[in-house]
Short mmCIF file of C-alpha atoms and ligand atoms in Angstrom, two decimals:
data_model
loop_
_atom_site.label_atom_id
_atom_site.label_comp_id
_atom_site.label_asym_id
_atom_site.label_seq_id
_atom_site.Cartn_x
_atom_site.Cartn_y
_atom_site.Cartn_z
CA MET F 1 2.29 -22.81 -14.55
CA LEU F 2 -0.26 -20.92 -12.49
CA SER F 3 -3.72 -22.33 -12.00
CA GLN F 4 -6.57 -20.28 -13.48
CA THR F 5 -7.82 -19.54 -9.96
CA MET F 6 -4.40 -18.34 -8.81
CA GLN F 7 -3.93 -16.27 -11.96
CA ALA F 8 -7.27 -14.53 -11.40
CA ALA F 9 -6.45 -13.91 -7.73
CA LEU F 10 -3.03 -12.46 -8.60
CA ASN F 11 -4.59 -10.22 -11.25
CA GLU F 12 -6.96 -8.94 -8.59
CA GLN F 13 -4.01 -8.26 -6.28
CA ILE F 14 -2.24 -6.32 -9.06
CA ASN F 15 -5.34 -4.11 -9.24
CA LYS F 16 -5.30 -3.65 -5.45
CA GLU F 17 -1.66 -2.59 -5.47
CA PHE F 18 -2.31 -0.07 -8.26
CA TYR F 19 -5.31 1.21 -6.29
CA SER F 20 -3.01 1.60 -3.25
CA ALA F 21 -0.59 3.64 -5.37
CA TYR F 22 -3.50 5.78 -6.60
CA LEU F 23 -4.87 6.27 -3.07
CA TYR F 24 -1.49 7.46 -1.77
CA LEU F 25 -1.09 9.79 -4.73
CA SER F 26 -4.51 11.25 -3.93
CA MET F 27 -3.38 11.76 -0.34
CA ALA F 28 -0.22 13.46 -1.62
CA ALA F 29 -2.44 15.91 -3.52
CA TYR F 30 -4.46 16.53 -0.34
CA PHE F 31 -1.33 17.28 1.71
CA GLU F 32 0.08 19.51 -1.05
CA ALA F 33 -3.17 21.51 -0.90
CA LEU F 34 -2.73 21.84 2.87
CA ASN F 35 0.84 23.11 2.37
CA MET F 36 2.23 20.10 4.21
CA PRO F 37 5.10 19.14 1.88
CA GLY F 38 6.60 16.56 4.26
CA SER F 39 3.44 14.46 4.37
CA ALA F 40 2.99 14.94 0.61
CA LYS F 41 6.53 13.66 0.03
CA TRP F 42 5.86 10.65 2.25
CA MET F 43 2.70 9.82 0.29
CA LYS F 44 4.49 10.19 -3.05
CA ALA F 45 7.22 7.81 -1.87
CA GLN F 46 4.46 5.44 -0.74
CA HIS F 47 2.88 5.72 -4.20
CA ASP F 48 6.18 4.68 -5.81
CA GLU F 49 6.47 1.73 -3.43
CA GLU F 50 2.94 0.51 -4.21
CA HIS F 51 3.68 0.78 -7.91
CA LEU F 52 6.72 -1.48 -7.33
CA HIS F 53 4.45 -3.94 -5.46
CA ALA F 54 2.08 -4.06 -8.42
CA MET F 55 4.99 -4.64 -10.80
CA LYS F 56 6.42 -7.37 -8.56
CA PHE F 57 3.14 -9.29 -8.96
CA PHE F 58 2.98 -8.33 -12.66
CA ASP F 59 6.45 -9.78 -13.36
CA TYR F 60 5.72 -12.85 -11.26
CA VAL F 61 2.57 -13.68 -13.24
CA THR F 62 4.42 -13.39 -16.55
CA ASP F 63 7.44 -15.34 -15.17
CA ARG F 64 5.06 -18.20 -14.40
CA ASP F 65 3.67 -18.11 -17.95
CA GLY F 66 0.48 -16.49 -16.72
CA ARG F 67 -1.43 -13.66 -18.35
CA VAL F 68 -1.69 -10.25 -16.73
CA GLN F 69 -5.10 -8.70 -17.30
CA LEU F 70 -5.29 -5.15 -16.02
CA GLN F 71 -8.59 -3.97 -14.61
CA ALA F 72 -10.08 -0.52 -14.02
CA ILE F 73 -8.66 1.29 -11.01
CA ALA F 74 -11.35 2.72 -8.72
CA GLN F 75 -11.36 6.42 -7.90
CA PRO F 76 -9.59 6.97 -4.57
CA THR F 77 -10.83 9.20 -1.76
CA VAL F 78 -10.00 12.81 -2.68
CA GLU F 79 -11.02 14.72 0.45
CA PHE F 80 -10.27 14.04 4.10
CA ALA F 81 -11.75 15.65 7.22
CA ALA F 82 -8.28 16.26 8.69
CA PRO F 83 -4.69 15.02 8.31
CA VAL F 84 -5.34 12.40 10.99
CA ALA F 85 -8.27 11.06 8.94
CA ALA F 86 -5.95 10.44 5.99
CA TRP F 87 -3.43 8.58 8.16
CA GLU F 88 -6.20 6.54 9.77
CA GLN F 89 -7.37 5.56 6.29
CA VAL F 90 -3.79 4.51 5.45
CA LEU F 91 -3.79 2.18 8.46
CA GLU F 92 -7.21 0.75 7.67
CA HIS F 93 -6.21 0.30 4.03
CA GLU F 94 -2.94 -1.49 4.87
CA ARG F 95 -4.78 -3.85 7.22
CA GLY F 96 -7.09 -4.69 4.32
CA VAL F 97 -4.10 -5.31 2.04
CA SER F 98 -2.57 -7.66 4.65
CA ALA F 99 -5.85 -9.60 4.84
CA SER F 100 -5.89 -9.97 1.08
CA ILE F 101 -2.25 -11.17 1.01
CA TYR F 102 -3.12 -13.76 3.69
CA LYS F 103 -6.05 -14.98 1.55
CA LEU F 104 -3.70 -15.39 -1.43
CA TYR F 105 -1.29 -17.33 0.77
CA GLU F 106 -4.10 -19.63 1.94
CA LEU F 107 -4.97 -20.30 -1.70
CA ALA F 108 -1.30 -21.01 -2.53
CA VAL F 109 -1.13 -23.50 0.36
CA LYS F 110 -4.38 -25.15 -0.73
CA GLU F 111 -3.06 -25.54 -4.28
CA GLY F 112 0.39 -26.73 -3.17
CA ASP F 113 1.82 -23.76 -5.13
CA TYR F 114 5.19 -23.34 -3.39
CA ALA F 115 6.56 -20.68 -5.76
CA THR F 116 3.63 -18.35 -5.04
CA GLN F 117 4.04 -19.02 -1.30
CA ALA F 118 7.68 -17.90 -1.57
CA LEU F 119 6.65 -14.68 -3.34
CA LEU F 120 3.94 -13.99 -0.77
CA THR F 121 6.33 -14.47 2.16
CA TRP F 122 8.10 -11.30 0.98
CA PHE F 123 4.79 -9.44 0.95
CA ILE F 124 3.78 -10.74 4.39
CA THR F 125 7.02 -9.33 5.86
CA GLU F 126 6.50 -6.08 3.95
CA GLN F 127 2.97 -5.70 5.39
CA VAL F 128 4.29 -5.91 8.96
CA GLU F 129 6.45 -2.86 8.17
CA GLU F 130 3.57 -1.03 6.39
CA GLU F 131 1.19 -1.54 9.31
CA LYS F 132 3.85 -0.56 11.83
CA ASN F 133 4.53 2.73 10.01
CA ALA F 134 0.86 3.53 9.50
CA THR F 135 0.07 2.85 13.17
CA LEU F 136 2.84 5.20 14.28
CA MET F 137 1.75 7.99 11.92
CA ALA F 138 -1.95 7.70 12.76
CA GLU F 139 -1.12 7.76 16.48
CA ARG F 140 1.18 10.80 16.19
CA PHE F 141 -1.33 12.80 14.16
CA LYS F 142 -4.09 11.87 16.58
CA GLN F 143 -1.99 13.24 19.44
CA ALA F 144 -1.27 16.43 17.47
CA GLY F 145 -5.01 16.99 16.91
CA THR F 146 -5.55 20.47 15.50
CA ASN F 147 -2.40 21.94 17.07
CA VAL F 148 -0.88 23.65 14.02
CA ALA F 149 2.62 23.97 15.50
CA THR F 150 2.79 20.23 16.28
CA LEU F 151 1.34 19.30 12.87
CA LEU F 152 3.98 21.37 11.11
CA LEU F 153 6.70 19.91 13.32
CA PHE F 154 5.65 16.37 12.28
CA ASP F 155 5.36 17.46 8.67
CA GLY F 156 8.91 18.82 8.73
CA HIS F 157 10.12 15.49 10.10
CA PHE F 158 8.63 13.61 7.11
CA THR F 159 10.56 15.65 4.57
CA LYS F 160 13.58 13.54 5.60
CA ARG F 161 12.06 10.33 4.18
CA GLY F 162 14.30 8.71 1.64
CA GLU F 163 17.26 11.00 2.32
MG1 MG B 201 1.40 -2.80 -1.34
#
């Protein structure tokens, strides 16, 4: 069974993953408004992935006879100065998520909770991929700057995600 401290920390992480999903959905809305369907599609796929992350923690808590207690999800950012600003926020956000996964892992080690460590190993690997992708996107959009032709070229490339 999960300790009370671990249960509370996992419930907090569930909230963070749902917030991530909400943030990416907000970014999808921003890119739709800019008529950049490729980026919007990417963000929607990201939303779905974050929802799966939240549910992975959700199911884990219940599998360990814990109690999931959902909390309010904060309002995400709705406006961005430019496409690059949204991608930079993705990178910053994912770095924050990694830090919070590492904190959970430290707690699991401290408590000798091996099952939670095993779950978190999956997330640690996943975060390497998330940060790698976000770094690449932020860098590409920074290089594109305000060049509309390049922005649209990148956007067209993203429509291929998941196909
Ligand atoms: Mg996540």
